[in-house]
Short mmCIF file of C-alpha atoms and ligand atoms in Angstrom, two decimals:
data_model
loop_
_atom_site.label_atom_id
_atom_site.label_comp_id
_atom_site.label_asym_id
_atom_site.label_seq_id
_atom_site.Cartn_x
_atom_site.Cartn_y
_atom_site.Cartn_z
CA MET A 1 124.68 51.49 47.61
CA LYS A 2 122.47 49.14 45.61
CA GLU A 3 118.85 50.24 45.89
CA SER A 4 115.98 47.83 46.20
CA THR A 5 112.32 48.37 45.14
CA TYR A 6 110.63 48.61 48.52
CA ILE A 7 111.14 49.64 52.15
CA TRP A 8 108.79 48.47 54.90
CA LYS A 9 107.60 51.44 56.99
CA ASN A 10 105.00 51.41 59.76
CA GLY A 11 103.25 48.33 58.40
CA LYS A 12 103.35 49.19 54.69
CA LEU A 13 105.66 48.47 51.75
CA ILE A 14 106.56 51.81 50.16
CA PRO A 15 108.83 52.67 47.26
CA TRP A 16 112.51 52.99 48.23
CA ASN A 17 112.75 56.75 47.34
CA GLU A 18 109.67 57.60 49.33
CA ALA A 19 111.09 56.30 52.64
CA THR A 20 111.95 59.75 53.92
CA THR A 21 111.69 61.43 57.32
CA HIS A 22 111.05 65.02 58.56
CA ILE A 23 114.09 67.20 59.35
CA LEU A 24 112.78 67.71 62.88
CA SER A 25 112.57 63.99 63.65
CA HIS A 26 113.61 63.58 67.31
CA THR A 27 116.19 60.91 66.55
CA LEU A 28 118.04 63.07 64.06
CA HIS A 29 118.77 65.59 66.81
CA TYR A 30 119.22 63.42 69.93
CA GLY A 31 120.36 60.08 68.65
CA ASN A 32 117.83 57.75 70.25
CA ALA A 33 117.05 55.00 67.78
CA VAL A 34 117.57 51.25 67.96
CA PHE A 35 118.44 49.13 64.97
CA GLU A 36 119.67 45.77 63.83
CA GLY A 37 122.03 44.49 61.17
CA THR A 38 120.77 41.14 59.88
CA ARG A 39 121.85 39.13 56.86
CA ALA A 40 120.06 36.98 54.38
CA TYR A 41 122.18 34.54 52.41
CA MET A 42 121.45 33.33 48.85
CA THR A 43 121.52 29.58 49.53
CA LYS A 44 120.93 26.72 47.10
CA LYS A 45 117.28 26.74 48.29
CA GLY A 46 116.87 30.49 47.86
CA LEU A 47 117.25 33.52 50.07
CA ALA A 48 117.34 32.74 53.84
CA ILE A 49 117.56 35.12 56.82
CA PHE A 50 120.21 34.03 59.37
CA ARG A 51 119.01 34.00 62.99
CA LEU A 52 116.00 36.24 62.44
CA GLU A 53 114.57 35.33 65.84
CA GLU A 54 117.68 36.40 67.76
CA HIS A 55 118.08 39.65 65.81
CA THR A 56 114.43 40.55 66.34
CA GLN A 57 114.59 39.77 70.04
CA ARG A 58 117.70 41.97 70.36
CA LEU A 59 115.93 44.78 68.52
CA LEU A 60 113.10 44.66 71.02
CA ASN A 61 115.54 44.37 73.91
CA SER A 62 117.34 47.48 72.69
CA ALA A 63 113.99 49.33 72.51
CA LYS A 64 113.11 48.25 76.03
CA ILE A 65 116.47 49.44 77.41
CA LEU A 66 116.05 52.90 75.78
CA MET A 67 112.35 53.32 76.64
CA ILE A 68 111.07 53.20 73.07
CA LYS A 69 107.71 51.51 72.86
CA CYS A 70 107.73 49.49 69.67
CA PRO A 71 104.15 49.16 68.37
CA TYR A 72 104.87 45.73 66.78
CA THR A 73 105.26 42.28 68.32
CA LYS A 74 108.23 40.10 67.63
CA ASP A 75 106.16 37.91 65.31
CA GLU A 76 104.87 40.93 63.37
CA LEU A 77 108.40 42.25 62.97
CA LYS A 78 109.70 38.90 61.79
CA GLN A 79 106.84 38.67 59.25
CA ALA A 80 107.62 42.15 58.03
CA HIS A 81 111.21 41.06 57.26
CA ILE A 82 109.87 38.15 55.24
CA ASP A 83 107.30 40.32 53.41
CA LEU A 84 109.97 42.88 52.53
CA LEU A 85 112.40 40.30 51.14
CA LYS A 86 109.61 38.63 49.16
CA ALA A 87 108.62 42.01 47.67
CA ASN A 88 112.22 42.83 46.77
CA ILE A 89 113.25 39.36 45.63
CA ASP A 90 113.72 40.34 42.03
CA ASN A 91 116.45 42.76 43.12
CA TYR A 92 118.56 40.04 44.65
CA LYS A 93 121.04 37.70 43.03
CA THR A 94 123.38 37.45 46.00
CA ASN A 95 123.49 38.07 49.79
CA VAL A 96 121.38 40.75 51.35
CA TYR A 97 121.78 42.99 54.39
CA ILE A 98 118.65 43.93 56.34
CA ARG A 99 118.39 47.07 58.52
CA PRO A 100 115.34 47.33 60.76
CA ILE A 101 115.21 50.58 62.76
CA ILE A 102 112.88 51.91 65.41
CA TYR A 103 113.24 55.66 65.75
CA LEU A 104 111.49 58.75 67.06
CA GLY A 105 109.80 60.87 64.46
CA TYR A 106 108.44 64.32 64.07
CA GLY A 107 106.10 65.99 66.57
CA ALA A 108 107.91 67.12 69.69
CA MET A 109 111.26 68.82 70.23
CA GLY A 110 113.38 68.91 73.38
CA VAL A 111 115.38 66.13 75.00
CA TYR A 112 112.47 64.35 76.68
CA HIS A 113 111.62 61.62 74.21
CA LEU A 114 108.35 60.01 75.23
CA ASN A 115 106.18 62.57 73.44
CA SER A 116 107.65 61.73 70.03
CA PRO A 117 105.94 59.30 67.68
CA VAL A 118 107.67 55.90 67.30
CA GLU A 119 108.43 55.01 63.72
CA THR A 120 109.44 51.51 62.57
CA ALA A 121 111.12 50.76 59.26
CA ILE A 122 113.00 47.93 57.60
CA ALA A 123 115.27 48.31 54.57
CA SER A 124 117.14 45.62 52.68
CA TRP A 125 119.75 45.72 49.94
CA GLU A 126 122.44 43.56 48.36
CA TRP A 127 125.66 43.95 50.26
CA GLY A 128 128.83 41.88 49.94
CA ALA A 129 131.69 41.48 52.45
CA TYR A 130 131.74 44.49 54.83
CA LEU A 131 135.47 44.70 55.07
CA GLY A 132 136.06 43.63 51.44
CA ASP A 133 136.21 40.28 49.71
CA GLU A 134 139.98 40.10 50.06
CA ALA A 135 139.76 40.68 53.81
CA ILE A 136 137.94 37.35 54.38
CA GLU A 137 140.98 35.52 53.03
CA LYS A 138 143.99 37.79 53.65
CA GLY A 139 142.91 39.53 56.85
CA ILE A 140 142.96 43.18 57.78
CA ARG A 141 145.23 45.68 59.52
CA VAL A 142 143.86 46.96 62.80
CA LYS A 143 144.66 49.92 65.04
CA ILE A 144 143.94 50.04 68.72
CA SER A 145 141.89 53.17 69.04
CA SER A 146 142.66 56.25 71.04
CA PHE A 147 138.97 56.31 71.76
CA VAL A 148 137.84 54.28 74.80
CA ARG A 149 134.75 52.13 74.25
CA ASN A 150 131.56 53.72 75.64
CA ASN A 151 131.67 53.51 79.36
CA ILE A 152 129.00 51.31 80.94
CA LYS A 153 128.46 53.89 83.64
CA SER A 154 127.06 56.37 81.09
CA THR A 155 125.84 54.35 78.07
CA MET A 156 124.19 51.03 77.55
CA GLY A 157 126.12 48.81 75.19
CA LYS A 158 123.60 45.99 75.27
CA ALA A 159 121.30 48.27 73.27
CA LYS A 160 122.14 48.49 69.65
CA ALA A 161 121.50 52.23 69.83
CA ALA A 162 122.29 54.80 67.15
CA ALA A 163 123.97 57.07 69.72
CA ASN A 164 126.48 54.34 70.71
CA TYR A 165 127.85 54.46 67.17
CA LEU A 166 129.32 57.95 67.49
CA ASN A 167 132.09 56.33 69.51
CA SER A 168 132.43 53.62 66.80
CA GLN A 169 132.38 56.20 64.04
CA MET A 170 135.23 58.27 65.52
CA ALA A 171 137.33 55.15 66.16
CA LYS A 172 136.72 53.89 62.58
CA HIS A 173 137.56 57.27 61.11
CA GLU A 174 140.79 57.48 63.10
CA ALA A 175 141.77 53.90 62.04
CA ILE A 176 141.05 54.50 58.29
CA THR A 177 142.74 57.89 58.26
CA SER A 178 145.77 56.37 59.89
CA GLY A 179 146.05 53.79 57.10
CA PHE A 180 144.37 50.82 58.86
CA GLU A 181 141.16 49.00 57.96
CA GLU A 182 139.47 48.72 61.36
CA ALA A 183 139.64 49.94 64.95
CA LEU A 184 139.88 47.85 68.10
CA LEU A 185 138.55 49.65 71.16
CA LEU A 186 139.70 49.10 74.74
CA ASP A 187 137.44 49.59 77.74
CA ASP A 188 138.08 52.22 80.39
CA ASN A 189 140.23 49.75 82.32
CA GLY A 190 142.41 49.07 79.30
CA PHE A 191 141.07 45.64 78.40
CA VAL A 192 139.91 44.78 74.92
CA ALA A 193 136.19 45.57 74.39
CA GLU A 194 135.29 45.20 70.71
CA GLY A 195 135.72 46.60 67.21
CA SER A 196 133.77 49.57 65.84
CA GLY A 197 131.12 47.06 64.67
CA GLU A 198 132.53 43.65 65.53
CA CYS A 199 133.46 41.33 68.38
CA PHE A 200 137.02 40.27 68.79
CA PHE A 201 138.75 36.89 69.22
CA ILE A 202 142.32 35.69 69.56
CA VAL A 203 143.81 32.17 69.49
CA ARG A 204 146.73 31.28 71.75
CA ASP A 205 148.24 27.78 71.91
CA GLY A 206 145.05 26.31 70.35
CA VAL A 207 142.70 28.07 72.77
CA LEU A 208 140.02 30.42 71.47
CA ILE A 209 139.77 33.54 73.68
CA THR A 210 137.17 36.32 73.51
CA PRO A 211 136.32 39.09 75.99
CA PRO A 212 133.36 38.78 78.37
CA TYR A 213 130.12 40.59 77.41
CA ASP A 214 130.62 43.46 79.95
CA ASN A 215 131.46 46.21 77.45
CA THR A 216 130.08 44.77 74.29
CA LEU A 217 126.93 44.20 72.38
CA GLU A 218 125.54 40.73 72.91
CA SER A 219 126.78 39.58 69.57
CA ILE A 220 124.92 36.92 67.65
CA THR A 221 127.94 36.04 65.42
CA GLN A 222 130.13 35.72 68.48
CA LYS A 223 127.62 33.29 69.96
CA THR A 224 127.48 31.32 66.72
CA THR A 225 131.28 31.18 66.57
CA LEU A 226 131.51 29.93 70.17
CA GLU A 227 128.92 27.28 69.34
CA ILE A 228 130.89 26.15 66.26
CA ALA A 229 134.11 26.03 68.33
CA ARG A 230 132.44 23.94 71.03
CA ASP A 231 131.20 21.54 68.38
CA MET A 232 134.68 21.28 66.89
CA GLY A 233 136.21 20.56 70.29
CA ILE A 234 138.26 23.77 70.34
CA PRO A 235 138.85 24.91 73.94
CA ILE A 236 137.29 28.30 74.75
CA GLU A 237 138.07 30.98 77.35
CA GLN A 238 135.87 34.01 77.76
CA ARG A 239 138.02 36.39 79.71
CA ARG A 240 139.66 39.77 79.62
CA ILE A 241 142.40 40.33 77.05
CA THR A 242 145.10 43.02 77.29
CA ARG A 243 146.65 44.87 74.38
CA ASP A 244 150.01 43.14 74.75
CA GLU A 245 148.37 39.73 74.68
CA VAL A 246 146.80 40.63 71.34
CA TYR A 247 150.27 41.43 69.92
CA ILE A 248 151.59 37.99 70.79
CA ALA A 249 148.47 36.00 69.80
CA ASP A 250 148.86 33.22 67.25
CA GLU A 251 145.71 34.32 65.42
CA ALA A 252 143.11 37.09 65.73
CA PHE A 253 139.81 37.82 64.01
CA PHE A 254 136.67 39.92 64.16
CA THR A 255 133.15 38.56 64.05
CA GLY A 256 129.89 40.33 63.21
CA THR A 257 126.84 40.06 60.99
CA ALA A 258 128.42 42.44 58.51
CA ALA A 259 132.04 41.41 59.09
CA GLU A 260 131.17 37.66 59.34
CA ILE A 261 134.51 36.15 60.34
CA THR A 262 137.29 38.46 59.22
CA PRO A 263 140.93 37.53 60.01
CA ILE A 264 143.24 40.15 61.44
CA CYS A 265 146.84 40.03 60.09
CA GLU A 266 148.35 42.99 61.91
CA VAL A 267 147.58 45.13 65.01
CA ASP A 268 149.46 48.41 65.63
CA PHE A 269 152.30 47.43 63.20
CA ARG A 270 152.83 44.05 64.97
CA VAL A 271 152.26 41.08 62.68
CA ILE A 272 149.84 38.62 64.20
CA GLY A 273 150.99 34.99 63.94
CA GLU A 274 152.18 34.38 60.42
CA GLY A 275 150.57 37.60 59.16
CA LYS A 276 147.77 35.77 57.33
CA ARG A 277 144.54 33.91 58.09
CA GLY A 278 145.30 31.34 60.85
CA LYS A 279 144.42 27.66 60.81
CA ILE A 280 141.69 27.80 63.48
CA THR A 281 140.25 31.00 62.01
CA LYS A 282 139.92 29.24 58.63
CA GLN A 283 138.27 26.16 60.24
CA LEU A 284 135.73 28.39 61.98
CA GLN A 285 135.12 30.46 58.86
CA ASP A 286 134.51 27.33 56.75
CA GLU A 287 132.00 26.04 59.22
CA PHE A 288 130.37 29.46 59.54
CA PHE A 289 129.85 29.84 55.82
CA LYS A 290 128.50 26.30 55.59
CA ILE A 291 125.96 27.16 58.29
CA VAL A 292 124.75 30.47 56.84
CA MET A 293 124.45 28.90 53.40
CA GLY A 294 122.21 26.14 54.75
CA GLU A 295 124.81 23.43 54.15
CA HIS A 296 125.15 22.22 57.74
CA SER A 297 122.28 20.01 58.86
CA LYS A 298 122.71 20.70 62.56
CA TYR A 299 122.11 24.42 62.12
CA THR A 300 119.28 24.66 59.59
CA HIS A 301 116.96 25.97 62.34
CA TYR A 302 118.87 29.25 62.25
CA LEU A 303 117.66 29.97 58.71
CA THR A 304 114.33 31.45 57.69
CA TYR A 305 113.77 30.77 53.99
CA ILE A 306 112.02 33.33 51.83
CA SER A 307 109.92 31.32 49.40
N1 LIG B 1 129.76 45.00 68.40
C1 LIG B 1 129.23 46.08 67.77
C2 LIG B 1 129.51 47.44 68.33
C3 LIG B 1 128.49 45.89 66.61
O1 LIG B 1 128.00 46.96 65.93
C4 LIG B 1 128.27 44.56 66.10
C5 LIG B 1 127.48 44.42 64.85
N2 LIG B 1 126.12 44.30 65.09
C6 LIG B 1 128.81 43.53 66.79
C7 LIG B 1 129.57 43.78 67.97
C8 LIG B 1 128.59 42.14 66.33
O2 LIG B 1 127.26 41.76 66.59
P1 LIG B 1 126.51 40.68 65.71
O3 LIG B 1 127.41 39.54 65.58
O4 LIG B 1 125.28 40.39 66.44
O5 LIG B 1 126.28 41.36 64.39
#
C-alpha cells in the first residue's frame, strides 16, 4: 500500500509508522471494532471527501449498536478527517481512501468489553479502483458464495463491525481461489444479500432492482445510486432477488465506496446480458463519477473540499 505521512490517533496527528497498537488490544482478540470506508476524490477544485456527514453518522451508529462509547462528537470526527487530509495533502495526486476506526485497546482481557479503553484513529492513503481499473469498464466474474451472509439473529449487519468481515473474508477467499473476482452472498433464506464489501443491483426490462436493507449494511453508494436512478427516471424496485433471477438479468453490478459502480459480466459461469457493462450500468456510472468529481451541480453538497 501507499503510505502517507500522518495518521490521526486520539486527537493527534502522528507519523504513519508510529500508529501501532499493543498485542493485547481487546479488539485484536475478540473482533469488536467499528470502522468506515470513505473516499476523497481529486476534483478540479482539489481533494474532496464524498458524503463525509453520512459516513461519520454511520460510524457513530455502528459504535452505538456495539456498545462502544466514542469519545468524539460527529463534528470533531469530521474535522479530524479534514485535518488529516490537509496534513497529508502533499502525498496525494489522485483519489484517496479514508479509514476511520474505533477500537478497544489494551488494559483488560476477557470477553466483557466495557473495561477496555476506546481508541479512535483515522488513516488515509491513495487507493485506485478496488476491483481494478479494467473492472470498471469490463466488469467482473462473480461466484455465489457457499457462505451464507451473517444471520441477523446472531450478528448486526447495520454496524460496520470488524467481526462481520470474517464472513466476508471467507467468501472473498473462496471466490478468488475458485478463479472469480468477487463473491455474492445469499441470506439464510436463499435470497441475495450483498457482496463481500458491496451492495448488489440487477436490471431487468429497464427496471433497476436491489435487495431490501434487511441483511445488508445501509450502504451510502447504494443510496446515491438509487437517487441518481430516480433523477434519471429509471424505475426502481427494492425487493428480494433469487439466484436464478440473477442468472437471467440483463445487467448486474456492485456498488460500494471502494467498488464504486462495478459491472458484473458473469455469475457462476452464466454470462449476464451481453457479458459486458450494460447500458443502464454505464449511465449510472457516468453520473456517479460526475457527482463524486464535483461536476454535477445538484450534488455538490455531498462534497467536503479540503483547502
Ligand atoms: N456491504 C458491505 C458488507 C460493505 O462492506 C460495504 C462497503 N462499505 C457495502 C455494502 C457498501 O457500502 P457503502 O456504499 O456505504 O460503502
